[in-house]
Tab-separated table of C-alpha atoms and ligand atoms in Angstrom:
chain	number	residue	atom	x	y	z
A	183	MET	CA	0.000	0.000	0.000
A	184	ASN	CA	1.233	3.452	-0.812
A	185	ARG	CA	-1.227	5.852	0.742
A	186	LYS	CA	-0.342	9.466	0.481
A	187	TYR	CA	-1.598	12.827	1.577
A	188	PRO	CA	-3.717	14.578	0.323
A	189	GLU	CA	-5.472	11.788	-1.626
A	190	THR	CA	-5.727	10.094	1.726
A	191	ARG	CA	-6.847	12.281	4.592
A	192	LEU	CA	-7.554	10.014	7.528
A	193	ARG	CA	-9.445	12.851	9.163
A	194	ARG	CA	-12.168	12.648	6.467
A	195	LEU	CA	-13.742	9.691	8.199
A	196	ARG	CA	-13.600	11.523	11.513
A	197	SER	CA	-15.448	14.570	10.234
A	198	HIS	CA	-18.924	13.606	11.486
A	199	PRO	CA	-19.999	11.680	14.610
A	200	SER	CA	-22.137	9.342	12.483
A	201	LEU	CA	-19.150	8.522	10.285
A	202	LEU	CA	-17.267	7.544	13.408
A	203	LYS	CA	-20.135	5.290	14.392
A	204	ILE	CA	-20.635	3.523	11.085
A	205	THR	CA	-16.936	2.886	10.652
A	206	ALA	CA	-16.237	1.730	14.220
A	207	GLU	CA	-14.023	-1.363	14.111
A	208	THR	CA	-15.228	-2.661	17.451
A	209	THR	CA	-18.271	-1.961	19.541
A	210	LEU	CA	-19.088	-2.333	23.195
A	211	THR	CA	-22.618	-3.218	24.229
A	212	VAL	CA	-24.279	-4.398	27.382
A	213	ASP	CA	-24.029	-7.942	25.991
A	214	ASP	CA	-20.276	-7.754	26.544
A	215	LEU	CA	-20.542	-7.055	30.264
A	216	ILE	CA	-20.586	-9.347	33.285
A	217	GLN	CA	-21.019	-7.985	36.804
A	218	PRO	CA	-19.065	-9.584	39.673
A	219	ILE	CA	-21.092	-9.571	42.908
A	220	PHE	CA	-20.100	-10.249	46.531
A	221	ILE	CA	-22.505	-11.994	48.895
A	222	LYS	CA	-21.940	-12.102	52.631
A	223	GLU	CA	-23.415	-14.297	55.278
A	224	GLY	CA	-25.021	-12.846	58.388
A	225	ILE	CA	-25.417	-9.193	57.425
A	226	LYS	CA	-28.671	-7.272	57.413
A	227	SER	CA	-27.903	-4.589	54.879
A	228	GLN	CA	-25.311	-4.058	52.204
A	229	GLU	CA	-21.739	-3.216	53.228
A	230	LYS	CA	-19.402	-0.792	51.481
A	231	ILE	CA	-15.989	-1.947	50.293
A	232	ASP	CA	-13.488	0.884	50.774
A	233	SER	CA	-11.150	-0.021	47.922
A	234	LEU	CA	-14.016	-0.690	45.459
A	235	PRO	CA	-16.132	2.483	45.378
A	236	GLY	CA	-19.717	1.784	44.335
A	237	ILE	CA	-19.397	-1.967	44.984
A	238	PHE	CA	-21.012	-3.636	47.998
A	239	ARG	CA	-21.245	-6.907	49.856
A	240	TYR	CA	-24.888	-7.934	49.603
A	241	SER	CA	-26.861	-9.974	52.113
A	242	LYS	CA	-28.641	-13.163	51.165
A	243	GLU	CA	-31.878	-11.215	51.269
A	244	GLY	CA	-30.573	-8.257	49.257
A	245	ILE	CA	-29.007	-10.290	46.490
A	246	ILE	CA	-32.164	-11.039	44.515
A	247	GLU	CA	-33.192	-7.423	44.410
A	248	TYR	CA	-29.710	-6.427	43.227
A	249	CYS	CA	-29.703	-9.137	40.557
A	250	LYS	CA	-33.027	-7.819	39.279
A	251	LYS	CA	-31.504	-4.342	39.018
A	252	ILE	CA	-28.621	-5.805	37.054
A	253	MET	CA	-31.018	-7.521	34.662
A	254	ASP	CA	-33.025	-4.335	34.286
A	255	VAL	CA	-30.005	-2.577	32.796
A	256	GLY	CA	-29.651	-5.418	30.302
A	257	ILE	CA	-26.747	-7.395	31.799
A	258	LYS	CA	-27.133	-11.117	31.159
A	259	ALA	CA	-24.613	-12.727	33.465
A	260	VAL	CA	-23.151	-12.180	36.920
A	261	ALA	CA	-20.208	-13.771	38.722
A	262	LEU	CA	-20.982	-14.505	42.353
A	263	PHE	CA	-18.334	-14.484	45.089
A	264	PRO	CA	-19.133	-15.568	48.649
A	265	VAL	CA	-17.744	-13.986	51.812
A	266	ILE	CA	-17.644	-16.821	54.302
A	267	ASP	CA	-17.858	-16.619	58.072
A	268	PRO	CA	-14.393	-17.443	59.530
A	269	SER	CA	-15.972	-20.108	61.753
A	270	LYS	CA	-16.816	-22.094	58.599
A	271	LYS	CA	-13.272	-22.158	57.213
A	272	ASP	CA	-11.005	-25.169	57.678
A	273	LEU	CA	-7.851	-26.650	56.175
A	274	ASP	CA	-9.855	-28.990	53.921
A	275	GLY	CA	-12.189	-26.230	52.727
A	276	LYS	CA	-15.117	-28.575	53.389
A	277	GLU	CA	-17.696	-25.803	53.425
A	278	ALA	CA	-17.050	-25.511	49.664
A	279	PHE	CA	-18.924	-28.736	49.076
A	280	ASN	CA	-21.684	-28.255	51.580
A	281	ARG	CA	-24.755	-28.197	49.355
A	282	LYS	CA	-26.425	-25.826	51.833
A	283	ASN	CA	-23.594	-23.296	51.921
A	284	LEU	CA	-24.036	-19.605	51.215
A	285	ILE	CA	-23.245	-19.704	47.508
A	286	CYS	CA	-25.401	-22.757	46.768
A	287	THR	CA	-28.416	-21.383	48.606
A	288	CYS	CA	-28.043	-18.062	46.807
A	289	VAL	CA	-27.651	-19.725	43.396
A	290	GLN	CA	-30.767	-21.759	44.032
A	291	ALA	CA	-32.768	-18.747	45.231
A	292	ILE	CA	-31.690	-16.508	42.337
A	293	LYS	CA	-32.381	-19.221	39.746
A	294	LYS	CA	-35.859	-19.691	41.170
A	295	GLU	CA	-36.720	-15.974	41.042
A	296	ILE	CA	-34.808	-14.927	37.888
A	297	PRO	CA	-34.034	-18.047	35.868
A	298	ASP	CA	-32.776	-16.119	32.843
A	299	LEU	CA	-29.876	-14.470	34.618
A	300	LEU	CA	-26.739	-16.534	33.939
A	301	LEU	CA	-24.850	-17.366	37.106
A	302	ILE	CA	-21.088	-17.828	37.027
A	303	VAL	CA	-19.469	-19.262	40.146
A	304	ASP	CA	-15.822	-19.700	41.071
A	305	VAL	CA	-14.327	-23.086	41.748
A	306	ALA	CA	-11.454	-22.531	44.194
A	307	LEU	CA	-11.078	-23.085	47.900
A	308	ASP	CA	-9.833	-19.644	48.933
A	309	PRO	CA	-13.142	-18.447	50.439
A	310	TYR	CA	-13.232	-21.597	52.566
A	311	THR	CA	-9.674	-22.016	53.881
A	312	PRO	CA	-8.261	-20.085	56.859
A	313	HIS	CA	-5.013	-19.403	54.950
A	314	GLY	CA	-6.825	-18.056	51.863
A	315	HIS	CA	-5.087	-20.382	49.383
A	316	ASP	CA	-7.084	-21.878	46.523
A	317	GLY	CA	-6.200	-25.472	47.400
A	318	ILE	CA	-5.152	-27.761	50.227
A	319	LEU	CA	-1.674	-27.442	51.754
A	320	ASN	CA	0.710	-30.306	52.511
A	321	GLU	CA	2.882	-30.433	55.663
A	322	SER	CA	5.397	-28.030	54.217
A	323	GLY	CA	2.781	-25.459	53.252
A	324	TYR	CA	2.886	-26.209	49.503
A	325	VAL	CA	-0.497	-26.363	47.748
A	326	ASP	CA	-0.905	-30.081	46.986
A	327	ASN	CA	-2.201	-30.308	43.425
A	328	ASP	CA	-3.778	-33.749	43.368
A	329	VAL	CA	-5.286	-33.603	46.834
A	330	SER	CA	-6.800	-30.239	45.934
A	331	LEU	CA	-8.286	-31.702	42.734
A	332	GLU	CA	-10.521	-34.029	44.718
A	333	ALA	CA	-11.933	-31.127	46.720
A	334	LEU	CA	-12.372	-28.964	43.630
A	335	LYS	CA	-14.214	-31.760	41.856
A	336	LYS	CA	-16.662	-32.015	44.747
A	337	GLN	CA	-17.071	-28.249	44.862
A	338	ALA	CA	-17.818	-28.082	41.132
A	339	LEU	CA	-20.411	-30.820	41.352
A	340	THR	CA	-22.076	-29.141	44.333
A	341	LEU	CA	-22.313	-25.862	42.416
A	342	ALA	CA	-23.692	-27.539	39.293
A	343	ASP	CA	-26.248	-29.342	41.407
A	344	ALA	CA	-27.333	-26.036	42.990
A	345	GLY	CA	-28.088	-24.766	39.483
A	346	ALA	CA	-25.068	-22.692	38.477
A	347	ASP	CA	-24.986	-22.180	34.707
A	348	ILE	CA	-21.261	-21.593	34.394
A	349	ILE	CA	-18.613	-23.178	36.587
A	350	ALA	CA	-15.409	-21.163	36.584
A	351	PRO	CA	-12.354	-22.914	38.023
A	352	SER	CA	-10.054	-20.112	39.185
A	353	ASP	CA	-7.681	-22.254	41.232
A	354	MET	CA	-4.971	-22.942	38.594
A	355	MET	CA	-4.348	-26.542	39.679
A	356	ASP	CA	-3.063	-28.769	36.864
A	357	GLY	CA	-5.667	-31.158	35.512
A	358	ARG	CA	-8.712	-29.622	37.150
A	359	ILE	CA	-10.690	-29.012	33.991
A	360	GLY	CA	-10.497	-32.665	32.932
A	361	ILE	CA	-11.468	-33.964	36.355
A	362	ILE	CA	-14.393	-31.547	36.636
A	363	ARG	CA	-15.602	-32.217	33.079
A	364	ASN	CA	-15.560	-35.995	33.649
A	365	GLU	CA	-17.438	-35.594	36.886
A	366	LEU	CA	-20.094	-33.358	35.305
A	367	GLU	CA	-20.548	-35.804	32.415
A	368	ALA	CA	-20.735	-38.768	34.779
A	369	LYS	CA	-23.431	-37.033	36.802
A	370	SER	CA	-25.379	-35.953	33.689
A	371	PHE	CA	-24.663	-32.230	33.913
A	372	PHE	CA	-24.125	-32.210	30.150
A	373	ASN	CA	-24.881	-28.537	29.627
A	374	THR	CA	-23.028	-27.024	32.547
A	375	ILE	CA	-20.500	-24.654	31.019
A	376	ILE	CA	-16.896	-24.715	32.160
A	377	LEU	CA	-15.295	-21.302	31.883
A	378	SER	CA	-11.682	-21.875	32.761
A	379	TYR	CA	-9.625	-19.125	34.345
A	380	ALA	CA	-6.938	-20.539	32.074
A	381	ALA	CA	-4.413	-17.715	32.064
A	382	LYS	CA	-4.648	-16.400	35.578
A	383	TYR	CA	-1.613	-14.475	36.676
A	384	SER	CA	-0.227	-14.149	40.171
A	385	SER	CA	-1.082	-10.489	40.428
A	386	LYS	CA	-1.054	-7.702	42.976
A	387	PHE	CA	-4.054	-6.256	41.133
A	388	TYR	CA	-6.279	-8.636	43.149
A	389	GLY	CA	-5.748	-6.635	46.368
A	390	PRO	CA	-9.194	-4.980	46.642
A	391	PHE	CA	-10.929	-8.306	45.850
A	392	ARG	CA	-9.180	-9.883	48.812
A	393	GLU	CA	-10.392	-6.997	50.962
A	394	ALA	CA	-13.904	-7.536	49.584
A	395	VAL	CA	-13.931	-11.239	50.478
A	396	GLN	CA	-12.066	-10.482	53.703
A	397	SER	CA	-9.229	-12.886	52.966
A	398	SER	CA	-6.347	-10.365	52.753
A	399	SER	CA	-5.186	-10.967	56.312
A	400	ASN	CA	-5.453	-14.725	55.776
A	401	ILE	CA	-3.186	-14.750	52.780
A	402	GLY	CA	-0.968	-12.236	54.602
A	403	LYS	CA	2.580	-12.042	53.274
A	404	SER	CA	2.296	-15.334	51.442
A	405	ASN	CA	1.480	-15.384	47.721
A	406	LYS	CA	0.040	-17.638	45.008
A	407	ASP	CA	3.179	-17.812	42.860
A	408	SER	CA	3.386	-21.610	43.052
A	409	TYR	CA	0.134	-22.039	41.117
A	410	GLN	CA	-0.898	-18.792	39.439
A	411	MET	CA	1.152	-17.723	36.408
A	412	SER	CA	4.214	-15.539	36.372
A	413	PRO	CA	3.620	-12.088	34.854
A	414	HIS	CA	6.763	-12.643	32.787
A	415	ASN	CA	5.161	-15.256	30.566
A	416	ILE	CA	2.929	-15.438	27.523
A	417	ASP	CA	3.834	-18.743	25.792
A	418	GLU	CA	2.864	-20.447	29.012
A	419	ALA	CA	-0.575	-18.810	28.840
A	420	LEU	CA	-1.135	-20.409	25.427
A	421	HIS	CA	-0.065	-23.735	26.841
A	422	GLU	CA	-2.512	-23.373	29.753
A	423	VAL	CA	-5.357	-22.498	27.382
A	424	GLU	CA	-4.585	-25.427	25.083
A	425	MET	CA	-4.527	-27.865	27.992
A	426	ASP	CA	-7.818	-26.570	29.371
A	427	LEU	CA	-9.532	-26.744	25.977
A	428	ASN	CA	-8.275	-30.292	25.471
A	429	GLU	CA	-9.630	-31.187	28.899
A	430	GLY	CA	-13.109	-29.880	28.092
A	431	ALA	CA	-13.315	-26.154	28.807
A	432	ASP	CA	-16.061	-24.394	26.797
A	433	ALA	CA	-14.567	-20.950	27.228
A	434	VAL	CA	-11.391	-19.516	28.655
A	435	MET	CA	-10.475	-16.447	30.624
A	436	VAL	CA	-7.490	-14.150	30.864
A	437	LYS	CA	-7.006	-12.305	34.129
A	438	PRO	CA	-6.140	-9.528	34.974
A	439	GLY	CA	-7.242	-7.613	31.886
A	440	MET	CA	-5.653	-4.288	31.025
A	441	PRO	CA	-2.080	-5.226	31.961
A	442	TYR	CA	-2.500	-8.467	29.938
A	443	LEU	CA	-4.188	-7.307	26.717
A	444	ASP	CA	-1.358	-8.934	24.753
A	445	VAL	CA	-2.339	-12.273	26.269
A	446	ILE	CA	-6.015	-11.808	25.381
A	447	LYS	CA	-5.048	-11.039	21.800
A	448	ALA	CA	-2.703	-14.001	21.523
A	449	VAL	CA	-5.265	-16.412	22.981
A	450	LYS	CA	-8.064	-15.202	20.721
A	451	GLU	CA	-5.911	-15.267	17.592
A	452	LYS	CA	-4.539	-18.725	18.229
A	453	PHE	CA	-7.611	-20.606	19.465
A	454	ARG	CA	-10.668	-18.667	18.186
A	455	VAL	CA	-12.742	-19.839	21.158
A	456	PRO	CA	-14.962	-17.786	23.468
A	457	THR	CA	-12.452	-15.661	25.339
A	458	PHE	CA	-13.433	-13.833	28.501
A	459	ALA	CA	-11.315	-11.266	30.270
A	460	TYR	CA	-11.499	-10.016	33.834
A	461	GLN	CA	-10.904	-6.349	34.534
A	462	VAL	CA	-9.978	-7.126	38.111
A	463	SER	CA	-10.518	-5.253	41.324
A	464	GLY	CA	-7.217	-3.362	41.284
A	465	GLU	CA	-7.803	-2.097	37.758
A	466	TYR	CA	-11.231	-0.783	38.722
A	467	ALA	CA	-9.888	0.667	41.979
A	468	MET	CA	-7.150	2.548	40.135
A	469	LEU	CA	-9.561	4.132	37.695
A	470	LYS	CA	-12.136	4.958	40.352
A	471	ALA	CA	-9.574	6.492	42.685
A	472	ALA	CA	-8.319	8.793	39.946
A	473	ILE	CA	-11.903	9.704	38.975
A	474	GLU	CA	-12.747	10.485	42.611
A	475	LYS	CA	-9.718	12.739	42.835
A	476	LYS	CA	-10.858	14.384	39.592
A	477	TRP	CA	-7.517	13.498	38.024
A	478	LEU	CA	-9.399	11.588	35.325
A	479	GLN	CA	-12.848	11.987	33.803
A	480	GLU	CA	-15.306	9.167	34.334
A	481	GLU	CA	-15.305	8.358	30.605
A	482	VAL	CA	-12.046	6.460	31.201
A	483	LEU	CA	-14.084	3.525	32.484
A	484	ILE	CA	-15.762	2.885	29.136
A	485	GLU	CA	-12.586	3.762	27.235
A	486	SER	CA	-10.760	1.089	29.225
A	487	LEU	CA	-13.366	-1.466	28.162
A	488	TYR	CA	-12.846	-0.707	24.462
A	489	SER	CA	-9.268	-1.894	24.875
A	490	PHE	CA	-10.582	-5.354	25.761
A	491	LYS	CA	-12.731	-5.427	22.638
A	492	ARG	CA	-9.841	-4.349	20.417
A	493	ALA	CA	-7.746	-7.116	21.909
A	494	GLY	CA	-10.458	-9.571	20.873
A	495	THR	CA	-12.293	-10.513	24.045
A	496	ASP	CA	-15.886	-11.725	23.727
A	497	CYS	CA	-16.984	-10.458	27.108
A	498	ILE	CA	-15.614	-8.671	30.109
A	499	LEU	CA	-16.060	-9.248	33.809
A	500	THR	CA	-15.840	-5.793	35.290
A	501	TYR	CA	-16.940	-4.058	38.482
A	502	ALA	CA	-17.959	-1.214	36.171
A	503	ALA	CA	-20.523	-3.389	34.343
A	504	GLU	CA	-23.669	-1.883	35.867
A	505	GLU	CA	-22.408	1.680	35.510
A	506	ALA	CA	-21.210	1.089	31.946
A	507	ALA	CA	-24.493	-0.605	30.992
A	508	LYS	CA	-26.423	2.461	32.131
A	509	LYS	CA	-24.124	4.772	30.176
A	510	LEU	CA	-24.266	2.633	27.028
A	511	GLY	CA	-28.052	2.874	27.244
B	677	LIG	C1	-10.041	-16.488	43.870
B	677	LIG	C2	-10.253	-15.326	42.980
B	677	LIG	C3	-9.526	-14.144	42.988
B	677	LIG	C4	-10.137	-13.295	42.088
B	677	LIG	C5	-11.207	-13.979	41.520
B	677	LIG	N1	-11.257	-15.244	42.073
B	677	LIG	C6	-8.389	-13.709	43.828
B	677	LIG	C7	-7.204	-14.527	43.964
B	677	LIG	O1	-6.883	-15.376	43.132
B	677	LIG	O2	-6.549	-14.338	44.978
B	677	LIG	C8	-9.699	-11.870	41.849
B	677	LIG	C9	-10.662	-10.968	41.208
B	677	LIG	C10	-10.395	-9.524	41.361
B	677	LIG	O3	-9.312	-9.063	41.798
B	677	LIG	O4	-11.302	-8.758	41.023
B	677	LIG	N2	-9.672	-17.682	43.336
């Protein structure tokens, strides 16, 4: 190509707002947005989360009403995260596969009231263990992969049985997708979707989430480097995605989002499968903090979401989903 000025004036196509619209290479609609929601046991009214302005922990009673509000703005899926009473946490994370636990009872109640809202639930033990790790530790404090798999399998089955539409393993154990898929098939949950957090990085951007689920002090100075991915790597992300697809994942996720747009693009280009991305708590917190200080205008929220679409993501989990949905109209 040998494009030259003035035959080519790239500004021509920018000379009217409608031209910008009809030539837009990517679009963002409410169908792209998924709202993460926190649910807490034993509270009467919603609780603020300091590092996530505008986001709350909802009570079991309040959750249905909030989900209806989410549906009213056109959002079709939510990701539910439980905040578990410390008295219910143990080293085996057993509460995770109690069919009457907080998340299962909420899934069941929401499905009964609003069956069309898609419910995504995490498979990982961190809400249920006193140390806040996603699996079970051996004597030396290392997360034991194969022992953890057994627990994760039971957790996944419990969630499917409660009526979750989409099971999202976020634990990063090797082999979990295959074990969970076999279990779901064996128990006739043929249409339960597995959305694998396939490329999940060991990231400091999860800080506000850990405050939200009140596990920050549990995880303390320890970290998840022995199972979540190193931020140095991208080939490894493709390897993770390939393994998870071979094991039966229906869709994959990259997380965090904005600092890992290269990974989203690489995954989408190589595999052409439904690719989700998670604009995580720290990304939202950063933007919100700057907006609150009036250092940035609130339009940055939506602008940040376009970057996900350009990178090729099919949908975005973001704390800004409700707000963005209202703005997108
Ligand atoms: C737990 C989980 C985490 C997030 C989603 N599921 C935190 C972690 O791995 O420690 C983070 C989401 C966010 O920061 O918004 N398995």
